[in-house]
Short mmCIF file of C-alpha atoms in Angstrom, two decimals:
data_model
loop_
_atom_site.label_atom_id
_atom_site.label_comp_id
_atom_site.label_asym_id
_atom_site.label_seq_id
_atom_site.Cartn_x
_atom_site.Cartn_y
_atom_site.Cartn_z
CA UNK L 21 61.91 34.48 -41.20
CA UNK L 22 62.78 36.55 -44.30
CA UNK L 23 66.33 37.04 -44.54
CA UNK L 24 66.66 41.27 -45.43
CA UNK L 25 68.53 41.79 -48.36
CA UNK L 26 71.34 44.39 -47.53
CA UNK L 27 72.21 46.33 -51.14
CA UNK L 28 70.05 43.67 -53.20
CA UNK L 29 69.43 44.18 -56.76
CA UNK L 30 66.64 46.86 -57.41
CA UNK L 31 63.65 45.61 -58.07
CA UNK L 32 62.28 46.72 -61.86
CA UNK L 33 62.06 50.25 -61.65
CA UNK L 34 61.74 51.23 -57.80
CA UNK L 35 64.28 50.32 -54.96
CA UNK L 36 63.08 52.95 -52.67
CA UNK L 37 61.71 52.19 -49.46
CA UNK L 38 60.19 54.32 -47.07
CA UNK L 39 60.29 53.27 -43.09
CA UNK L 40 57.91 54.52 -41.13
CA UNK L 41 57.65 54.42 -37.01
CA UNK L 42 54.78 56.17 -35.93
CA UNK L 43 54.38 57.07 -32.11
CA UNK L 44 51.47 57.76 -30.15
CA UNK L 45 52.03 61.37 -30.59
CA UNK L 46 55.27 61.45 -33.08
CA UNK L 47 56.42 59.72 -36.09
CA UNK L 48 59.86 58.60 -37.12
CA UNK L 49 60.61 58.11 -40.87
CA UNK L 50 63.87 57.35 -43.60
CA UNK L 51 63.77 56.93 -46.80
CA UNK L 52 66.48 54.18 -48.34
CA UNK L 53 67.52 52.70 -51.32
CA UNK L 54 68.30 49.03 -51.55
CA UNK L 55 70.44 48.98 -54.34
CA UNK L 56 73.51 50.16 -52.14
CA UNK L 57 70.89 50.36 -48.59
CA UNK L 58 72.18 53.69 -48.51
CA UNK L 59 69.96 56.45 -47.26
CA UNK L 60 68.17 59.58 -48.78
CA UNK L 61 66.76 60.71 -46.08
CA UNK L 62 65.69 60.84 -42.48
CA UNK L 63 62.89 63.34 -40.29
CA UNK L 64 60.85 63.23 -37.03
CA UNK L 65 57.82 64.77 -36.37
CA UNK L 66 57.24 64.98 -32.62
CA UNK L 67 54.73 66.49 -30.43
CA UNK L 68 51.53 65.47 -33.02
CA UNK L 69 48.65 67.23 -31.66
CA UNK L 70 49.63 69.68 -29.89
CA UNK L 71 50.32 73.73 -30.56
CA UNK L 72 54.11 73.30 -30.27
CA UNK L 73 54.52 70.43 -32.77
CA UNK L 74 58.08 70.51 -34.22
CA UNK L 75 58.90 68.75 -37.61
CA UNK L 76 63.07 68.07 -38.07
CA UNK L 77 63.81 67.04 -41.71
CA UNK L 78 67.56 65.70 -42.69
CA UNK L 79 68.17 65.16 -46.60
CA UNK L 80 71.12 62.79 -46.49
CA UNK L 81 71.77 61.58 -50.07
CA UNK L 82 74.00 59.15 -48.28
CA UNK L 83 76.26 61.48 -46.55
CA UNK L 84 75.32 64.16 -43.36
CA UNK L 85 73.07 66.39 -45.17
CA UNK L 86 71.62 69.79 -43.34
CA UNK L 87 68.58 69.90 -41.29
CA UNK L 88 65.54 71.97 -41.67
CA UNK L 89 63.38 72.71 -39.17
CA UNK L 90 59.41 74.08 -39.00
CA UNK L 91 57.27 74.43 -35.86
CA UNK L 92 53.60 75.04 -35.62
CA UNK L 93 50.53 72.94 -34.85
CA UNK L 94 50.55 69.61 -36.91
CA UNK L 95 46.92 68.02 -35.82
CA UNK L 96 46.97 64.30 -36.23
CA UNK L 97 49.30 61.55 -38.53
CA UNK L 98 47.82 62.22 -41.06
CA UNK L 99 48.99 65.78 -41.60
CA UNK L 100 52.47 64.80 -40.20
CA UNK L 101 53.15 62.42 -42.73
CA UNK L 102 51.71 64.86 -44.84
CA UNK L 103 54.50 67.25 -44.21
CA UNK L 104 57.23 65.16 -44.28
CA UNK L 105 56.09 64.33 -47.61
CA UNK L 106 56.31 67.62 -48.49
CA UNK L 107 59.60 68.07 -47.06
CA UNK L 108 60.90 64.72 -49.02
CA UNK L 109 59.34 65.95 -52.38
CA UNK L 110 61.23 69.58 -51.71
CA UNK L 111 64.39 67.40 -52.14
CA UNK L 112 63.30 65.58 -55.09
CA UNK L 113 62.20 62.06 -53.05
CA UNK L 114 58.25 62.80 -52.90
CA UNK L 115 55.82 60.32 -52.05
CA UNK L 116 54.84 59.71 -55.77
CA UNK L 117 58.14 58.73 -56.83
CA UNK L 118 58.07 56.12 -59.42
CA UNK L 119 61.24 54.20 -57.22
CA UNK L 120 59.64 54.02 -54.60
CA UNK L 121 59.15 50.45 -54.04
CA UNK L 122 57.23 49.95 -50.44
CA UNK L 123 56.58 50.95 -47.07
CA UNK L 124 57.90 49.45 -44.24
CA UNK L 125 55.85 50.46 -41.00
CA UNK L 126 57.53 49.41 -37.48
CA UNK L 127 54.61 47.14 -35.51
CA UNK L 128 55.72 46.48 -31.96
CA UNK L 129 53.58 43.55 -31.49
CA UNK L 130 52.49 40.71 -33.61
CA UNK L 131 51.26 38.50 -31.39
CA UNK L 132 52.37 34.52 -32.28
CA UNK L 133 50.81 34.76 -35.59
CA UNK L 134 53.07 37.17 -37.53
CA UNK L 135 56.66 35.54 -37.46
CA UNK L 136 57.96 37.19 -40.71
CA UNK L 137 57.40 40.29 -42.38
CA UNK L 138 54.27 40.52 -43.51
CA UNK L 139 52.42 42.54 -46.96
CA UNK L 140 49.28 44.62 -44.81
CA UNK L 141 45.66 43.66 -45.70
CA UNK L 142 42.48 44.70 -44.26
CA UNK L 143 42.89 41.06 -42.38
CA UNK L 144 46.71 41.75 -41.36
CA UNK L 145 45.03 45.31 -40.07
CA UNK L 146 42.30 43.57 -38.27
CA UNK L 147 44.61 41.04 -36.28
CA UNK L 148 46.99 43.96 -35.03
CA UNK L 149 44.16 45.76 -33.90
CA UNK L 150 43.10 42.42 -32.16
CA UNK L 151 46.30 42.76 -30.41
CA UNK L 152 46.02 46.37 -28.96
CA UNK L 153 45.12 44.71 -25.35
CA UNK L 154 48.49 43.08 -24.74
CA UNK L 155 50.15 46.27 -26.90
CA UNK L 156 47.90 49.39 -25.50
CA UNK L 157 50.49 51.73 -25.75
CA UNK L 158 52.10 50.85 -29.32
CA UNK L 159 49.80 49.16 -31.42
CA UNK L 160 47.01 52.01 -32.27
CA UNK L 161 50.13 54.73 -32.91
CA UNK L 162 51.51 51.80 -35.57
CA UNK L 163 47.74 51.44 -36.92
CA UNK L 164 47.62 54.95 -36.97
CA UNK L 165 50.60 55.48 -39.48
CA UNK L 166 49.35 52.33 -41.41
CA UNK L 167 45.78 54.13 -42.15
CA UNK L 168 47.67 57.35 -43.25
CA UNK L 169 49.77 56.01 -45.04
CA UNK L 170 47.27 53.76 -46.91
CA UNK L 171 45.25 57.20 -47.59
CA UNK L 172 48.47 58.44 -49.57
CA UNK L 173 49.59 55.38 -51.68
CA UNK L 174 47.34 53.10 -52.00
CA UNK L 175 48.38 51.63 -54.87
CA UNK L 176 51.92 50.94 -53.34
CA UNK L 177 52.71 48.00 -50.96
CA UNK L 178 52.70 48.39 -47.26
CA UNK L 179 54.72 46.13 -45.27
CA UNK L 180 54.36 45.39 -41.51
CA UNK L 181 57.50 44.35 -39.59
CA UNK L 182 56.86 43.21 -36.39
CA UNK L 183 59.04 43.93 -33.14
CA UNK L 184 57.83 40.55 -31.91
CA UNK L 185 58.87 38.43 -34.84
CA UNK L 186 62.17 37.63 -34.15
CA UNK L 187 61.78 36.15 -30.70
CA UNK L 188 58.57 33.69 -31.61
CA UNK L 189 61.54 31.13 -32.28
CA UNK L 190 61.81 30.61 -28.39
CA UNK L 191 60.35 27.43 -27.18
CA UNK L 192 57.22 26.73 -25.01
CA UNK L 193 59.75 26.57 -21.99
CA UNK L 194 61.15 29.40 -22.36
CA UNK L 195 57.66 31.66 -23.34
CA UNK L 196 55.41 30.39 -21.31
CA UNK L 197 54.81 31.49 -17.09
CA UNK L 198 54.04 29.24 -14.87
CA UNK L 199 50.39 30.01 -14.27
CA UNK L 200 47.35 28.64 -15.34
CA UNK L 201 47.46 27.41 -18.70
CA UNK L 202 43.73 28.05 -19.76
CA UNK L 203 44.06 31.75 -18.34
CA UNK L 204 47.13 32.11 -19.78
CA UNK L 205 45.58 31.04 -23.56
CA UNK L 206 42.55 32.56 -23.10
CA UNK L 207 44.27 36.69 -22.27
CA UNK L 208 47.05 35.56 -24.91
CA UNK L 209 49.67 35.85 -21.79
CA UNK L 210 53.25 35.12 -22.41
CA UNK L 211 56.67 35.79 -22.86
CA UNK L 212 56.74 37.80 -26.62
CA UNK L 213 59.72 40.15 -26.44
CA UNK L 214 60.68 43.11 -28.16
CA UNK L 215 63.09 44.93 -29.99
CA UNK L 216 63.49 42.12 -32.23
CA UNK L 217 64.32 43.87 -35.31
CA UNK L 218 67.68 45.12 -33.34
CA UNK L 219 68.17 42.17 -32.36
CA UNK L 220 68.28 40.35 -35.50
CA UNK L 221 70.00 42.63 -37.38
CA UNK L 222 72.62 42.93 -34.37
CA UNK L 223 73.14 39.23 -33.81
CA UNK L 224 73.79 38.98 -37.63
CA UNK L 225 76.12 41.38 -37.95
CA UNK L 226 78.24 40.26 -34.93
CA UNK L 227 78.62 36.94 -36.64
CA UNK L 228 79.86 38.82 -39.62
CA UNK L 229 82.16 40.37 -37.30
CA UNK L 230 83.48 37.08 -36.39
CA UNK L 231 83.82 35.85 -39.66
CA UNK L 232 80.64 33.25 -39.79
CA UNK L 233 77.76 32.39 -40.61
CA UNK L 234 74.76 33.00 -38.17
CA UNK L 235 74.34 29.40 -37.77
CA UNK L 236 77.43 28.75 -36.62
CA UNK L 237 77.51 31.25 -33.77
CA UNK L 238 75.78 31.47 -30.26
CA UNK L 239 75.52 35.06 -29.24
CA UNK L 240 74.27 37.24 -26.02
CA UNK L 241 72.83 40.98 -27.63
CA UNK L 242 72.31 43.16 -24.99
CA UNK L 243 70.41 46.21 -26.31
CA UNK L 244 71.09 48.85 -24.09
CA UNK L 245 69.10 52.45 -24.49
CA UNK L 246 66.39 53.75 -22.24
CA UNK L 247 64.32 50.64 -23.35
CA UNK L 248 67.08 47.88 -22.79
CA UNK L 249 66.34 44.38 -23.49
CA UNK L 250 69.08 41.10 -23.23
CA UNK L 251 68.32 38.11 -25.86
CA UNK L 252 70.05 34.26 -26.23
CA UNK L 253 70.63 34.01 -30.15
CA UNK L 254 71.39 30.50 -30.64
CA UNK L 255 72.34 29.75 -34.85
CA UNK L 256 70.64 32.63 -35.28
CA UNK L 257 66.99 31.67 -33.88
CA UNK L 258 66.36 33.44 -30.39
CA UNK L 259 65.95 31.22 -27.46
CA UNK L 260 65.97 33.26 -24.63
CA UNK L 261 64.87 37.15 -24.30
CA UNK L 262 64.21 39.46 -21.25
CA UNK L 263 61.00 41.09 -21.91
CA UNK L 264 57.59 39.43 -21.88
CA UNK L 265 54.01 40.16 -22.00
CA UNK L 266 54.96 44.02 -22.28
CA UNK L 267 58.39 45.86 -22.48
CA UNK L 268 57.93 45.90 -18.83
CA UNK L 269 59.82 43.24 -17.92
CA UNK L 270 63.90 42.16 -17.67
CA UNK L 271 66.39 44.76 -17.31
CA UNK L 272 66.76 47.63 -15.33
CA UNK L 273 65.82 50.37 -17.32
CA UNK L 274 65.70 54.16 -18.54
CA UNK L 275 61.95 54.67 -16.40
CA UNK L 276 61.39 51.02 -16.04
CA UNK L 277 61.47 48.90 -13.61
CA UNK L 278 62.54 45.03 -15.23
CA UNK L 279 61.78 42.34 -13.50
CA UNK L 280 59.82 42.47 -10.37
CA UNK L 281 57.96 40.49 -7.78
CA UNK L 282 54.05 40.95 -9.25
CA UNK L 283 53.61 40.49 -5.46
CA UNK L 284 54.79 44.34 -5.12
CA UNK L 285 51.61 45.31 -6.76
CA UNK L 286 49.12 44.14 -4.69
CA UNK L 287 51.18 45.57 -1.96
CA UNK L 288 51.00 49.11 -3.56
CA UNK L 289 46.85 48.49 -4.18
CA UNK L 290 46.47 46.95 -0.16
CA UNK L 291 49.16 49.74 1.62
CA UNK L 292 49.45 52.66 -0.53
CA UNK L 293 46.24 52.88 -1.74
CA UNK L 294 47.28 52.97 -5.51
CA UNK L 295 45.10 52.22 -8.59
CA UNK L 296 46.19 49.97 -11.58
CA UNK L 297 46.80 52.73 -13.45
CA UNK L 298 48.95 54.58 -10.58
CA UNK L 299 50.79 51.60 -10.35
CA UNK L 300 51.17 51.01 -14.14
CA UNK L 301 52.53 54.44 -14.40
CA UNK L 302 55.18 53.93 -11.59
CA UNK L 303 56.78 50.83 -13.00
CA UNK L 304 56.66 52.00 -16.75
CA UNK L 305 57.81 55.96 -16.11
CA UNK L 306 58.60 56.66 -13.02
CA UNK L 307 61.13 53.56 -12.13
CA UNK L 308 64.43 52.59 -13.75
CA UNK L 309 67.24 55.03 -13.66
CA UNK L 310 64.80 57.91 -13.07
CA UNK L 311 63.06 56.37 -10.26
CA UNK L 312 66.58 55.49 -8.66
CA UNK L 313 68.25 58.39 -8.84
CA UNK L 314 65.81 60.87 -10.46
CA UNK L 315 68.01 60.86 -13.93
CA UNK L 316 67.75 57.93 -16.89
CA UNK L 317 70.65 59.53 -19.06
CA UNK L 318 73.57 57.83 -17.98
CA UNK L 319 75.87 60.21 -19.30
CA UNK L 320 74.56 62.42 -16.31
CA UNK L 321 74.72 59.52 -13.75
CA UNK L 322 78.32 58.71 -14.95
CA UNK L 323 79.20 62.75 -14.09
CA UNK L 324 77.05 62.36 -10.81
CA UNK L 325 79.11 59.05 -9.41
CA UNK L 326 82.04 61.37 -10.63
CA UNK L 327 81.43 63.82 -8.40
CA UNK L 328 80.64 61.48 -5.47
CA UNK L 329 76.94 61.62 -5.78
CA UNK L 330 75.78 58.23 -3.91
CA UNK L 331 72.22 58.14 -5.35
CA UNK L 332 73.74 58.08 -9.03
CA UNK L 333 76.66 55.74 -7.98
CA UNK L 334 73.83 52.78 -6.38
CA UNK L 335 71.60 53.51 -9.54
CA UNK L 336 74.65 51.93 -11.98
CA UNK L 337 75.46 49.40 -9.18
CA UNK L 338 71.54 48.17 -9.57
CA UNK L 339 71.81 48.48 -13.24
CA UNK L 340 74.91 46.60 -13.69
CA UNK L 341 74.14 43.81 -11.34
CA UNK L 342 71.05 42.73 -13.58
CA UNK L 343 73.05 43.05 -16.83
CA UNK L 344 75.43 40.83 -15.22
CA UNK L 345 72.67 38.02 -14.12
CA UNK L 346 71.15 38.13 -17.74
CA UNK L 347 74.51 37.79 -19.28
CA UNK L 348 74.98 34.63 -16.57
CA UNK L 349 71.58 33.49 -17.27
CA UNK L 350 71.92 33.24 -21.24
CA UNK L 351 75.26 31.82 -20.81
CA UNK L 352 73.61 28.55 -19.42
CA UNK L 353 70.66 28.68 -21.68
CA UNK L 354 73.28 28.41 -24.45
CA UNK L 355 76.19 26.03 -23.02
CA UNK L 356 78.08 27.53 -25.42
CA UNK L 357 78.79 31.64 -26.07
CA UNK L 358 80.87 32.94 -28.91
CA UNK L 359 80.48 36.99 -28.28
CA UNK L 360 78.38 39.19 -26.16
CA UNK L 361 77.38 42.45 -27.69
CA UNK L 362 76.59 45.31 -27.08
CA UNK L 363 73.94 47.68 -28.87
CA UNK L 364 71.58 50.54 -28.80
CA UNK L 365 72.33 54.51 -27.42
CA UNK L 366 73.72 53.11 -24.00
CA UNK L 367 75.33 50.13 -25.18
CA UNK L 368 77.25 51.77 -28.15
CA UNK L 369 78.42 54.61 -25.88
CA UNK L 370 78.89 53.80 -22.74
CA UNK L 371 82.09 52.46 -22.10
CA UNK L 372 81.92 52.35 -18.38
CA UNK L 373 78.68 50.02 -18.93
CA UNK L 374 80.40 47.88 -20.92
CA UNK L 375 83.50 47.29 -18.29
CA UNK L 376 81.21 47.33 -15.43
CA UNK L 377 78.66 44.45 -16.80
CA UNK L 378 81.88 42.17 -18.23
CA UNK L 379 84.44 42.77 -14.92
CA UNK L 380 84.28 39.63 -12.77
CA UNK L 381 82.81 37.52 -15.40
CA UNK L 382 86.42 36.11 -16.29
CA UNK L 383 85.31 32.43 -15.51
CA UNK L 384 82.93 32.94 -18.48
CA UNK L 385 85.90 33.58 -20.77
CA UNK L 386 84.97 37.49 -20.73
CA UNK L 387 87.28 40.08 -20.29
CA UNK L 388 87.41 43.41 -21.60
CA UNK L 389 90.49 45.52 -23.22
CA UNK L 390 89.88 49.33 -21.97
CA UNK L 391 91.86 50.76 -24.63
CA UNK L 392 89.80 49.00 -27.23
CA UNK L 393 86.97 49.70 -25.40
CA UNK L 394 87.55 53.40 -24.74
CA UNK L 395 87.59 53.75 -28.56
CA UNK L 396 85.02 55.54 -29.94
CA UNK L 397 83.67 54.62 -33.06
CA UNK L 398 80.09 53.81 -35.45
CA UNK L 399 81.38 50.59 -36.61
CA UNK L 400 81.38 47.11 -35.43
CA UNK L 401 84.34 46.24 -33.00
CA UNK L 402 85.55 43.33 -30.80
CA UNK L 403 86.81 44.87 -27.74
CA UNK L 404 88.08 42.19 -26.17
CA UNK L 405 91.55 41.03 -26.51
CA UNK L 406 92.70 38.21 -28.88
CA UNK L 407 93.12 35.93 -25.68
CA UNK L 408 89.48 36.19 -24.23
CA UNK L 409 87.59 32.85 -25.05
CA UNK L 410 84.38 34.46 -25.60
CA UNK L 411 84.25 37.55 -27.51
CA UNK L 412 82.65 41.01 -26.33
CA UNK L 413 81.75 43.22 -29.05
CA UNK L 414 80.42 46.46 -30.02
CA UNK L 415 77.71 46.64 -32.96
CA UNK L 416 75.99 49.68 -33.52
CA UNK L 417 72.11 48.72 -34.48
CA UNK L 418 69.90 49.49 -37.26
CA UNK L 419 66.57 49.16 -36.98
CA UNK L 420 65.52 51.21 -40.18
CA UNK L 421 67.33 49.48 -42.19
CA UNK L 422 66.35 46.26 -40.94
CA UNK L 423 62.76 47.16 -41.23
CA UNK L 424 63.69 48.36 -44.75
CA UNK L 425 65.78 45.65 -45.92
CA UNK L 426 62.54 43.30 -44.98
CA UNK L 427 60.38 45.06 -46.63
CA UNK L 428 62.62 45.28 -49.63
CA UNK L 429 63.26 41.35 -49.82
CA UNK L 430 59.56 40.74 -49.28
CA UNK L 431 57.77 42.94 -52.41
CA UNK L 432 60.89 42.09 -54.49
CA UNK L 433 60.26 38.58 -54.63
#
């Protein structure tokens, strides 16, 4: 994979890059510039197609700039980006910028054929649209923002950078399931994973944090917001990760459930009664945190157990107990473990997570300090003491400027 070039030298002329993440009805964008990575800007449209559609614009010139806010109807992607381009140009960053160098879109699944960032074609367009089956929910908003932002610069390159990418390094034994292989080939069905952009960029940085190279280290990331996925970085190639076909699968999450026995559906179709789709829904939105306990933020389950609510107190236990497996699991699948960290909303904040998921793991060399760890703080920490054979660490993750500095290395060389 491309390495991304964090503060590289401009390229001739234009070091901008614009990310773009484009939802099925919302779209995420910041604007950087690769010559320091810093960022210019950042907005989210959300709401896309309906009469209440709110557009939040932040000019941050590399500092905490002030937010603007309109609301009305915005129809479709196209006028969203639309307005955020109109909202960038009001601060002097517009579209048709002469530094602008690239977009970078977010692309949640890329199959086993895109392993590396990748400049989009009509053929690169065509495969990801190949891949909507296995990606129904992701991959049409991504095309979406592609097309529209095609229609505005089309002269300017457009970069895919695929959520998938990252974890194609795991081998056969680890991606494939055990069922039929010619099925299996024939629906594309396998282990593909996800977040991978936070998990490279995490999994570097930690090494940084220890002070070496990515090949030198063996690391467990455990990316921890209302998606939450675990990965087994291994020299910096991932061997191990916790989702699969979908985002479905793995760890206890926000409104998912993780892993499963598939056995539970047919149960649900035979007793209940319930259609695919019924069933589909309950495992992706109605399971997790929220299905446990009827709340997925866990600042509010953490003031819940506080106040002796039982509900909120068994939903952490469940949640806990599978971080604690994965972090087991990965720590054979390595032999070796130099740091588990922690990323993502949950991860970074939570410091009752992060004591919780290490306690009792003390035969794996983990232990936590809780006066490191009750520091809050945006920058990588250990917090661990100086003793503790295997680190535990704290690295706050960013996926934008992953996706950016990807896109950057790629149309600069």
């Amino acid at each position: 994979m491309t390495t991304p070039t964090e503060g590289a030298a401009a390229a001739e002329g234009a070091s901008r890059v614009l990310v773009l993440n484009s939802g099925s009805s919302s779209l995420k964008y910041q604007l950087l510039d690769m010559r320091d990575s810093s960022r210019l800007a950042s907005g989210l449209v959300e709401r896309i197609g309906e009469e209440t559609s709110r557009l939040v614009h932040t000019p941050l010139n590399g500092g905490d700039g002030e937010s603007r806010e309109r609301e009305g109807r915005i129809a479709d992607h196209d006028a969203a980006l639309r307005a955020a381009a109109e909202e960038l140009a009001a601060d002097g960053l517009g579209l048709d910028s002469p530094e602008l160098a690239a977009i970078g879109h977010r692309v949640v699944h890329g199959g086993l054929r895109f392993t590396e960032p990748t400049v989009i074609t009509d053929e690169v367009l065509t495969e990801i649209e190949r891949l909507v089956p296995v990606a129904p929910l992701h991959n049409p908003a991504n095309i979406t923002g592609i097309r529209t932002a095609q229609a505005l610069r089309p002269d300017l390159p457009q970069v895919a950078v695929f959520d998938t990418a990252f974890h194609t390094t795991m081998p056969e034994y680890a991606a494939r399931y055990a069922i039929d292989v010619e099925t299996a080939d024939a629906h594309r069905i396998r282990r593909y994973g996800f977040h991978g952009t936070s998990h490279a960029y995490v999994s570097r940085k930690a090494a940084e944090l220890l002070g070496h190279a990515p090949q030198d280290v063996n690391v467990i990331v455990l990316h921890l917001g209302n998606g939450a996925s675990a990965s087994a970085v291994a020299a910096g190639r991932c061997v191990e990760t916790s989702m699969g076909l979908t985002p479905l699968e793995g760890l206890v999450m926000g409104t998912r459930s993780g892993d499963i026995d598939p056995a539970v559906t047919f149960h649900l179709k035979r007793v209940a009664g319930m259609s695919a789709d019924e069933i589909d829904e309950l495992l992706n939105k109605k399971s997790g945190l929220v299905g446990l306990c009827g709340d997925n933020d866990m600042r509010e389950i953490r003031r819940r157990i506080d106040e002796g609510d039982e509900r909120a107190a068994l939903a952490f236990d469940i949640y806990v107990h599978r971080l604690k497996k994965y972090i087991g699991a990965y720590s054979a699948v390595l032999g070796r473990v130099d740091a588990v960290v922690f990323t993502a909303g949950v991860g970074e904040n939570s410091a009752p997570v992060r004591e919780a998921a290490i306690a009792g793991l003390e035969e794996l060399g983990l232990v936590v300090d809780a006066d490191l760890n009750a520091v809050r703080s945006g920058a990588p920490r250990l917090i661990s003491p100086d003793y503790a054979r295997v680190a535990v660490a704290v690295v706050p993750t960013d996926e934008e400027l992953e996706i950016a500095g990807q896109t950057f290395a790629l149309v600069d060389n």
